[in-house]
Coordinates of C-alpha atoms and ligand atoms in Angstrom, one line a residue:
M1 CA 0.0 0.0 0.0
P2 CA 1.7 3.3 -1.0
V3 CA 2.5 5.7 1.8
G4 CA -0.2 8.5 1.9
S5 CA -3.0 6.3 0.7
S6 CA -6.2 5.9 2.8
R7 CA -5.1 2.4 4.0
N8 CA -1.5 3.5 4.7
P9 CA -1.7 7.2 5.8
L10 CA 1.5 9.1 5.9
R11 CA 2.4 9.2 9.6
V12 CA 4.4 12.3 10.5
A13 CA 5.9 13.0 13.9
I14 CA 6.8 16.6 14.6
I15 CA 9.1 17.2 17.5
G16 CA 8.4 20.6 19.1
S17 CA 5.3 22.7 19.1
G18 CA 6.6 26.1 18.3
P19 CA 5.8 28.1 15.2
S20 CA 7.9 26.0 12.8
G21 CA 6.2 22.8 14.1
F22 CA 2.8 24.3 13.6
Y23 CA 3.6 25.6 10.1
A24 CA 5.1 22.2 9.2
A25 CA 1.9 20.5 10.4
E26 CA -0.3 22.9 8.5
H27 CA 1.6 22.4 5.3
V28 CA 1.7 18.6 5.4
L29 CA -1.9 18.4 6.4
S30 CA -2.9 20.6 3.4
Q31 CA -1.7 18.0 0.8
D32 CA -4.9 17.2 -1.0
D33 CA -3.7 14.0 -2.6
L34 CA -2.2 12.5 0.6
H35 CA -3.8 11.0 3.7
V36 CA -1.8 12.4 6.5
Q37 CA -1.7 11.9 10.3
V38 CA 0.4 14.3 12.4
D39 CA 1.5 13.6 15.9
M40 CA 3.2 16.7 17.5
F41 CA 5.3 16.1 20.6
D42 CA 6.4 18.6 23.2
R43 CA 8.5 18.0 26.3
L44 CA 6.2 20.5 28.1
P45 CA 2.5 20.0 28.7
T46 CA 1.9 23.4 26.9
P47 CA 2.3 24.1 23.2
F48 CA 3.6 27.1 21.2
G49 CA 7.3 27.1 22.1
L50 CA 8.8 30.7 22.1
V51 CA 5.4 32.2 21.4
R52 CA 4.5 31.3 24.9
A53 CA 8.0 31.3 26.5
G54 CA 9.9 33.8 24.4
V55 CA 7.7 36.7 23.1
A56 CA 7.7 39.5 25.6
P57 CA 4.6 39.6 27.8
D58 CA 3.8 43.2 26.7
H59 CA 3.5 42.1 23.1
P60 CA 0.1 40.4 23.1
K61 CA -0.5 41.1 19.5
I62 CA 2.5 38.9 18.5
K63 CA 1.2 36.1 20.7
S64 CA -2.2 36.2 19.1
V65 CA -0.7 34.1 16.3
T66 CA -1.7 31.1 18.5
R67 CA -5.2 31.5 17.1
V68 CA -3.8 30.3 13.8
Y69 CA -2.2 27.3 15.6
D70 CA -5.5 26.5 17.3
K71 CA -7.1 26.1 13.9
I72 CA -4.3 23.8 12.7
A73 CA -4.7 21.8 15.9
A74 CA -8.4 21.4 15.3
N75 CA -7.7 19.3 12.2
P76 CA -9.0 15.7 13.1
D77 CA -5.8 14.3 11.7
F78 CA -3.7 16.3 14.1
R79 CA -2.7 15.1 17.6
F80 CA -0.8 17.1 20.3
R81 CA 1.1 15.0 22.7
G82 CA 2.5 17.2 25.4
N83 CA 4.6 16.2 28.4
V84 CA 6.5 13.7 26.1
E85 CA 10.2 14.3 26.0
F86 CA 12.2 13.2 22.9
G87 CA 15.3 11.3 24.1
A88 CA 13.7 10.4 27.4
D89 CA 10.1 9.2 26.9
I90 CA 10.5 8.4 23.2
E91 CA 13.7 7.8 21.3
H92 CA 14.8 8.5 17.8
E93 CA 14.6 4.7 17.0
D94 CA 11.1 4.4 18.4
L95 CA 9.9 7.2 16.1
L96 CA 11.3 5.5 13.0
E97 CA 9.3 2.4 13.9
Y98 CA 6.0 4.2 14.2
F99 CA 6.3 7.1 11.7
H100 CA 7.2 7.4 8.1
A101 CA 8.6 10.8 8.7
V102 CA 10.0 12.9 11.6
I103 CA 10.4 16.7 11.5
Y104 CA 12.6 18.2 14.1
C105 CA 11.3 21.6 15.1
V106 CA 12.9 22.0 18.5
G107 CA 14.2 25.6 18.1
A108 CA 17.3 26.8 19.9
R109 CA 16.9 26.8 23.6
S110 CA 20.3 27.6 24.9
D111 CA 22.4 30.9 24.9
R112 CA 25.5 31.5 22.8
R113 CA 28.6 31.8 24.9
L114 CA 30.6 35.0 25.1
G115 CA 33.7 33.1 26.0
I116 CA 35.1 35.7 28.5
P117 CA 36.5 35.2 32.0
R118 CA 33.8 35.0 34.8
E119 CA 31.0 34.8 32.2
Y120 CA 29.0 32.7 34.7
L121 CA 29.7 34.7 37.8
P122 CA 26.6 35.1 40.0
G123 CA 24.7 38.0 38.6
S124 CA 25.6 37.3 35.0
H125 CA 22.7 35.6 33.2
G126 CA 21.9 34.3 29.7
A127 CA 19.0 36.4 28.4
S128 CA 17.1 33.2 27.4
D129 CA 17.0 32.3 31.1
F130 CA 15.6 35.7 32.1
V131 CA 13.1 35.6 29.2
G132 CA 11.9 32.1 30.1
W133 CA 11.7 33.1 33.7
Y134 CA 9.5 36.1 33.2
N135 CA 7.4 34.1 30.8
A136 CA 6.7 31.5 33.4
S137 CA 8.5 28.7 31.6
P138 CA 8.8 25.7 33.9
D139 CA 12.5 25.3 32.8
Q140 CA 13.4 28.6 34.4
R141 CA 10.8 28.8 37.2
N142 CA 13.3 28.1 39.9
L143 CA 15.9 30.7 38.9
T144 CA 16.3 33.8 40.9
F145 CA 17.4 37.2 39.9
D146 CA 18.6 39.9 42.3
F147 CA 17.1 43.2 41.3
S148 CA 18.3 45.1 44.3
G149 CA 21.0 46.9 42.4
E150 CA 20.5 50.0 40.2
R151 CA 22.7 49.1 37.2
V152 CA 22.1 46.5 34.6
V153 CA 24.2 45.9 31.5
V154 CA 22.7 44.0 28.5
V155 CA 25.3 42.6 26.1
G156 CA 24.0 42.4 22.5
N157 CA 22.1 44.6 20.0
G158 CA 19.2 42.4 19.0
N159 CA 15.5 42.4 19.8
V160 CA 16.0 40.1 22.7
A161 CA 18.3 42.8 24.3
M162 CA 15.5 45.3 23.7
D163 CA 12.9 43.0 25.3
V164 CA 15.1 42.5 28.3
A165 CA 15.8 46.3 28.7
R166 CA 12.1 47.2 28.3
V167 CA 10.8 44.5 30.7
L168 CA 13.2 45.7 33.4
M169 CA 11.9 49.3 32.9
L170 CA 8.1 48.7 32.8
P171 CA 6.3 50.0 35.9
P172 CA 4.4 47.4 38.0
D173 CA 0.9 48.4 36.7
E174 CA 2.0 47.9 33.1
L175 CA 3.6 44.6 33.9
A176 CA 0.4 43.5 35.8
A177 CA -1.6 44.2 32.6
T178 CA 0.3 41.5 30.8
D179 CA 0.6 37.7 31.1
I180 CA 4.0 37.9 32.8
G181 CA 4.5 35.1 35.3
G182 CA 3.2 35.8 38.8
H183 CA 6.6 35.2 40.4
A184 CA 8.2 37.6 37.9
L185 CA 5.6 40.3 38.5
R186 CA 6.3 40.2 42.2
A187 CA 10.1 40.3 41.8
L188 CA 10.1 42.9 39.0
S189 CA 7.6 45.2 40.7
A190 CA 10.1 45.6 43.5
N191 CA 13.1 46.1 41.3
Q192 CA 15.5 48.9 42.0
V193 CA 17.0 49.1 38.5
R194 CA 17.5 52.7 37.4
E195 CA 19.8 52.3 34.4
V196 CA 20.1 49.7 31.7
T197 CA 23.1 50.0 29.4
I198 CA 22.9 48.1 26.1
L199 CA 26.2 47.2 24.5
G200 CA 26.6 46.8 20.8
R201 CA 29.9 45.4 19.5
R202 CA 29.5 47.1 16.2
G203 CA 28.0 50.6 15.4
P204 CA 24.5 51.9 15.2
A205 CA 24.3 51.1 11.5
Q206 CA 24.8 47.4 12.3
A207 CA 22.3 47.2 15.1
A208 CA 20.3 44.0 14.9
F209 CA 17.2 45.4 16.7
T210 CA 14.4 46.7 14.6
Y211 CA 12.8 50.2 14.4
R212 CA 9.5 49.2 16.0
E213 CA 11.3 48.0 19.1
L214 CA 13.5 51.1 19.3
R215 CA 10.4 53.4 18.8
E216 CA 8.6 51.6 21.6
L217 CA 11.4 52.7 24.0
A218 CA 11.7 56.2 22.4
E219 CA 8.0 56.9 22.8
R220 CA 7.9 56.3 26.5
D221 CA 7.6 59.4 28.5
D222 CA 8.8 57.9 31.8
I223 CA 12.3 56.8 30.8
D224 CA 15.2 58.5 29.2
V225 CA 16.9 56.9 26.2
I226 CA 20.5 58.0 26.0
V227 CA 22.5 57.9 22.8
D228 CA 25.9 59.6 22.6
P229 CA 26.0 62.0 19.7
A230 CA 29.6 61.0 19.0
D231 CA 28.3 57.4 18.2
M232 CA 26.1 58.9 15.5
Q233 CA 29.2 60.2 13.6
L234 CA 29.4 57.1 11.5
D235 CA 32.8 55.6 10.5
P236 CA 33.7 55.8 6.8
H237 CA 32.8 52.1 6.1
S238 CA 29.3 52.5 7.6
L239 CA 28.9 55.8 5.8
H240 CA 29.8 54.1 2.6
D241 CA 27.3 51.3 3.2
T242 CA 24.4 53.6 4.2
E243 CA 25.0 55.6 1.1
Q244 CA 25.5 52.7 -1.3
Q245 CA 23.2 50.0 0.1
P246 CA 19.7 51.2 0.7
D247 CA 18.0 49.6 3.7
R248 CA 14.8 51.2 5.0
G249 CA 14.8 49.5 8.3
R250 CA 18.4 50.4 9.1
D251 CA 17.9 54.0 8.0
Q252 CA 14.8 54.3 10.2
V253 CA 16.8 53.0 13.2
L254 CA 19.6 55.5 12.4
E255 CA 17.3 58.4 12.1
L256 CA 15.6 57.6 15.4
L257 CA 18.9 57.0 17.2
R258 CA 20.0 60.4 15.9
E259 CA 16.9 62.1 17.2
L260 CA 17.5 60.4 20.6
S261 CA 21.1 61.6 20.7
E262 CA 19.8 65.1 20.2
R263 CA 17.0 64.8 22.7
G264 CA 19.5 63.8 25.4
D265 CA 18.7 63.5 29.1
R266 CA 15.2 64.6 30.2
G267 CA 15.9 64.0 33.9
H268 CA 13.8 60.9 34.4
D269 CA 14.9 58.6 37.1
R270 CA 15.1 55.5 34.8
R271 CA 17.2 55.4 31.7
I272 CA 18.3 53.1 29.0
V273 CA 21.8 53.9 27.6
F274 CA 23.0 52.7 24.2
R275 CA 26.7 52.1 23.9
F276 CA 28.1 51.2 20.5
L277 CA 31.4 49.8 19.3
V278 CA 32.3 48.1 22.6
S279 CA 32.9 44.4 23.3
P280 CA 32.9 42.7 26.7
V281 CA 36.4 41.5 27.7
E282 CA 35.6 40.1 31.2
I283 CA 33.0 40.2 33.9
V284 CA 34.4 42.1 36.9
G285 CA 33.7 41.0 40.4
K286 CA 34.8 38.6 43.1
D287 CA 31.7 36.7 44.4
R288 CA 29.2 38.3 42.1
V289 CA 29.0 40.8 39.3
E290 CA 30.4 44.2 40.0
G291 CA 30.9 45.4 36.5
I292 CA 32.0 44.5 33.0
E293 CA 35.2 45.4 31.4
V294 CA 34.8 46.4 27.7
V295 CA 37.1 47.3 25.0
R296 CA 36.4 49.9 22.3
N297 CA 36.2 48.5 18.8
E298 CA 36.8 49.8 15.3
L299 CA 35.1 48.4 12.2
Y300 CA 36.9 46.8 9.3
R301 CA 35.6 45.2 6.2
G302 CA 35.9 41.4 6.3
N303 CA 36.5 39.1 3.2
N304 CA 32.8 38.7 2.6
G305 CA 32.3 42.5 2.6
E306 CA 30.6 42.5 6.0
L307 CA 31.7 45.1 8.5
R308 CA 33.3 43.4 11.5
A309 CA 34.5 44.6 14.9
R310 CA 38.2 44.7 15.9
A311 CA 39.4 45.6 19.4
T312 CA 41.5 48.6 20.1
D313 CA 43.6 49.2 23.2
D314 CA 41.0 51.4 24.8
H315 CA 39.5 49.6 27.8
E316 CA 37.0 50.7 30.5
V317 CA 35.0 49.1 33.2
I318 CA 31.2 49.7 33.3
P319 CA 29.8 49.2 36.8
A320 CA 27.0 46.8 36.9
D321 CA 25.0 44.8 39.4
I322 CA 23.6 42.4 36.8
V323 CA 24.7 41.4 33.3
F324 CA 22.4 39.9 30.8
R325 CA 24.1 38.2 27.8
A326 CA 21.7 38.6 24.9
I327 CA 24.0 37.6 22.1
G328 CA 21.7 35.1 20.4
Y329 CA 20.1 31.7 21.1
Q330 CA 21.9 28.5 20.4
G331 CA 20.6 25.1 19.3
V332 CA 21.1 22.0 21.4
S333 CA 21.7 18.5 20.0
L334 CA 19.1 15.8 20.2
P335 CA 20.1 12.2 21.0
G336 CA 20.5 10.1 17.9
V337 CA 20.1 13.1 15.5
P338 CA 23.0 14.6 13.6
F339 CA 24.2 18.0 14.9
D340 CA 26.7 20.5 13.7
P341 CA 28.5 22.0 16.7
I342 CA 29.8 25.0 14.7
T343 CA 26.4 26.2 13.6
A344 CA 24.5 24.5 16.4
T345 CA 21.9 23.3 13.9
I346 CA 20.9 19.9 12.4
P347 CA 22.9 19.5 9.1
N348 CA 20.3 19.6 6.4
D349 CA 19.7 20.2 2.7
R350 CA 16.6 22.4 2.4
G351 CA 15.2 20.6 5.4
R352 CA 16.3 17.0 4.6
V353 CA 18.5 15.9 7.5
I354 CA 22.0 15.0 6.3
D355 CA 24.1 12.3 7.9
P356 CA 27.5 13.9 8.3
L357 CA 29.2 10.5 8.0
T358 CA 27.8 9.6 4.6
G359 CA 26.9 13.1 3.3
Q360 CA 23.5 11.5 2.3
S361 CA 20.1 12.5 3.5
R362 CA 18.6 10.3 6.2
V363 CA 15.4 8.6 5.1
G364 CA 12.3 10.2 6.5
E365 CA 14.1 12.8 8.7
Y366 CA 13.6 16.6 8.3
A367 CA 14.3 19.8 10.3
A368 CA 12.5 23.1 10.3
G369 CA 12.8 26.4 12.1
W370 CA 15.7 27.6 14.2
I371 CA 17.3 24.1 14.5
K372 CA 17.4 24.1 10.7
R373 CA 18.6 27.6 9.8
G374 CA 19.8 29.0 13.1
P375 CA 18.2 31.5 15.5
N376 CA 17.1 34.3 13.3
G377 CA 14.0 35.9 11.8
I378 CA 10.6 36.6 13.1
I379 CA 7.8 34.1 13.8
G380 CA 6.5 34.4 10.2
T381 CA 9.9 33.5 8.8
N382 CA 9.2 30.0 10.0
K383 CA 6.3 29.5 7.6
P384 CA 8.2 29.4 4.3
D385 CA 11.0 27.7 6.1
A386 CA 8.7 24.8 7.3
Q387 CA 7.0 24.7 4.0
E388 CA 10.3 24.1 2.3
S389 CA 11.1 21.2 4.5
V390 CA 7.6 19.7 4.0
E391 CA 8.0 20.0 0.3
M392 CA 11.1 17.8 0.5
L393 CA 9.1 15.3 2.6
V394 CA 6.2 15.3 0.1
D395 CA 8.7 14.8 -2.8
D396 CA 10.1 11.9 -0.9
V397 CA 6.7 10.4 -0.4
R398 CA 5.8 10.8 -4.1
A399 CA 9.1 9.3 -5.2
Q400 CA 8.5 6.4 -2.7
R401 CA 11.7 7.1 -0.9
L402 CA 10.2 6.7 2.6
R403 CA 9.9 3.5 4.6
R404 CA 6.6 1.9 3.5
D405 CA 5.8 -0.1 6.6
V406 CA 5.6 1.4 10.0
L407 CA 3.9 -0.2 13.1
P408 CA 0.2 0.7 13.4
A409 CA -1.0 3.8 15.2
K410 CA -2.9 1.7 17.7
V411 CA 0.3 -0.1 18.7
F412 CA 2.0 3.4 19.1
E413 CA -0.8 4.5 21.5
R414 CA 0.0 1.5 23.7
F415 CA 3.7 2.0 23.5
L416 CA 3.4 5.7 24.3
A417 CA 1.1 5.1 27.3
E418 CA 3.7 2.7 28.7
R419 CA 6.4 5.2 28.3
Q420 CA 4.5 8.2 29.6
G421 CA 1.4 7.7 31.6
E422 CA 0.3 11.4 31.5
V423 CA 0.4 12.5 27.9
V424 CA -1.3 15.9 27.5
S425 CA -3.7 16.3 24.6
F426 CA -4.7 19.6 22.9
A427 CA -8.0 19.4 24.8
D428 CA -6.1 19.1 28.0
W429 CA -4.0 22.2 27.1
K430 CA -7.2 24.1 26.3
Y431 CA -8.4 23.2 29.8
L432 CA -5.1 24.6 31.3
D433 CA -5.5 27.6 29.0
E434 CA -9.0 28.3 30.4
R435 CA -7.8 27.9 34.0
E436 CA -5.0 30.4 33.4
V437 CA -7.3 33.0 32.0
E438 CA -9.8 32.3 34.8
K439 CA -7.1 32.6 37.6
G440 CA -5.8 35.8 35.9
G441 CA -9.3 37.3 35.8
E442 CA -9.7 36.8 39.5
L443 CA -6.6 39.0 39.9
G444 CA -7.7 41.6 37.3
R445 CA -5.0 40.2 35.0
P446 CA -5.3 38.8 31.4
R447 CA -3.9 35.4 32.5
L448 CA -2.0 33.8 35.3
K449 CA 0.3 31.2 33.8
F450 CA 1.1 27.8 35.3
A451 CA 4.8 27.9 35.8
R452 CA 5.3 24.4 37.1
V453 CA 4.7 21.1 35.3
E454 CA 3.5 19.5 38.5
N455 CA 0.8 22.2 39.0
M456 CA -0.4 21.7 35.4
M457 CA -0.6 17.9 35.8
R458 CA -2.4 18.3 39.2
A459 CA -5.0 20.6 37.6
L460 CA -5.6 18.0 34.9
R461 CA -5.9 15.2 37.4
E462 CA -8.3 17.2 39.5
R463 CA -10.4 17.9 36.4
E464 CA -10.6 14.1 35.8
K465 CA -11.8 13.6 39.3
L466 CA -14.5 16.3 38.8
D467 CA -15.5 14.6 35.5
G468 CA -15.9 11.4 37.5
Ligands
LIG1 P1 20.2 38.6 17.1 O1 19.1 39.4 16.5 O2 21.0 37.7 16.3 O3 21.2 39.6 17.9 C1 22.3 39.2 18.5 C2 23.1 40.4 18.9 O4 24.2 39.9 19.7 C3 23.7 41.1 17.7 O5 23.7 42.5 17.9 C4 25.2 40.6 17.7 O6 26.1 41.5 17.1 C5 25.4 40.4 19.1 N1 26.5 39.5 19.4 C6 26.7 38.3 19.0 N2 27.8 37.8 19.5 C7 28.4 38.7 20.2 C8 29.6 38.8 21.0 N3 30.4 37.8 21.1 N4 29.8 39.9 21.7 C9 29.0 41.0 21.6 N5 27.9 41.0 20.9 C10 27.6 39.9 20.2 O7 19.6 37.7 18.3 P2 18.4 37.9 19.4 O8 18.3 39.2 19.9 O9 18.6 36.8 20.3 O10 17.1 37.6 18.5 C11 16.9 36.3 17.9 C12 15.9 36.5 16.8 O11 14.6 36.6 17.4 C13 16.1 37.7 15.9 O12 15.8 37.4 14.6 C14 15.2 38.7 16.5 O13 14.8 39.7 15.6 C15 14.0 37.8 16.9 N6 13.2 38.5 17.9 C16 12.2 39.3 17.5 C17 11.5 40.0 18.4 C18 10.4 41.0 18.0 O14 10.0 40.9 16.8 N7 9.9 41.8 18.8 C19 11.8 39.9 19.8 C20 12.8 39.1 20.2 C21 13.5 38.4 19.2 P3 26.6 41.3 15.6 O15 25.5 41.8 14.7 O16 27.8 42.1 15.6 O17 26.8 39.9 15.4

C-alpha cells in the first residue's frame, strides 16, 4: 500500500510545538492528494514554544498568532502529545518504527557563549534564562534574579536585548496588565533598576534590533533613552554602506537614534543607555558581578564584505549589578540526531537531515525552524522555512523514498502510554489555558500562567476527578 493512501496514511511525527512545528503541520496536512496523520510532541505540557515562552509579555498582538495554531490543531488528523520528551520518553529509533517521517522543530533553547572570563559569575545571566523566567517557563521557574542593584548591562544589540531592557523598565501596573509570570511580576515590581546599558559590539548602522522595538522605547515618557551624539558620527565604512546599500529598516533606526542623541537626558529617574562599538572583555567581580570590562572596537571590512568589529587598546569598566548576555540563542543537540556544533543546527539540505558520515540525507528525517537555519528571523519566517522542509518530505513520499511499513497507530498508542502515563492532549491544554485565563481574571490580569509542570498535571488530574 503506498504511503499516503487511505489504507496507509502518511504518519508524521513533529518534535516541538513552536511556530515551525505548527507551520510544518499545516503544510503537510494541506496536501490534498495524501492521507496524513500528524503527531506533534512537546516536552512541556503546553504548546507554542517561544510564542509562549519567548515573546515579551507586553507584546500580546504577536502572541495572538496562536489562534492560527489553534485552527491547525483542530484538524481531526492532528494530535498534540505534550509532556513527552524526545530522548527520554520516546527515542529516535522508536519514532522511526512508528512514523514514516519525523520533522525536528525544536528551536534553539540555549544561549550563545561570550567566552570571556567569569562569564557565569553570579549576577551574569543568559538572556534566554531571564526571558523564560518572566514568561513562566517551567524550565526557568526556579531561577532567581537579584534586582536590588540599580545598574544593569545587557550585552547584544538584537531584539532580545531590547525586550530585556524594556521589561526591566516597565512600571508594575503595566507589567500586571500582561501575562508575565506571577513570580516575575512580584520580583520585578520591587526592582531597583535605574539604568540599563545596552552594549553593541558594532556601530548603530549594524544594530540587529528593529525600528519598532526602538520606537517603543523612544516613545515612553517615563524613561530616558540616551545615545551619545559621538556614536552617530558614522565611521567611513558604515557611511559608505548607508549611502550605497539602501535599507529602509536600518535607516529608520539610524534616524531615530540620531533624534534620541539630540533629545538627550530629560531628567527621568530611569534610563536606557545605548553604547556602541564596545565588546565585553571580562566580567568584573569577586563573588558576584560588580561590572563588566569592555574594549572599544573599530570596524573593518571582512573578506565577505561585512563590517566586523576589531578591538583597540581602549579599555574601560562599566559598573553593573547584573549582566544579561543577549547575544543570540543556540541550538542543542538531540540524542540520535546529527548535529553541527559549529552552527548549532541539524545539518540539512533544504530541510532534509544530512548524515555527516555519509553526506547523504537520512530517510524520512527533516528539520525546520531555528534548529534548521539558526536562531534568526521573526515568527512568520518559520512559515516558508517549514513549507520548504515539508516540500522535501512530500517529494520523498511521491518518489516512494520513505519506509513503506511502520507499526500501526494503535500499537503506538499502547507504546506511548507505557512510556509516559500522562500525555497531555490539545483538549487538556485548552483546559489549562482556560484555568490560566480564569485565575488571571480573579486578579484583574489577562492570565496567570502555570509555571510548574506538577501544577499543570495536578490541575488535569483534578479535572478528571471532577469529571468522574
Ligand atoms: P540577534 O538578532 O541575532 O542579535 C544578537 C546580537 O548579539 C547582535 O547584535 C550581535 O552582534 C550580538 N553579538 C553576537 N555575538 C556577540 C559577541 N560575542 N559579543 C557581543 N555581541 C555579540 O539575536 P536575538 O536578539 O537573540 O534575537 C533572535 C531572533 O529573534 C532575531 O531574529 C530577532 O529579531 C527575533 N526577535 C524578535 C522580536 C520581535 O520581533 N519583537 C523579539 C525578540 C527576538 P553582531 O550583529 O555584531 O553579530
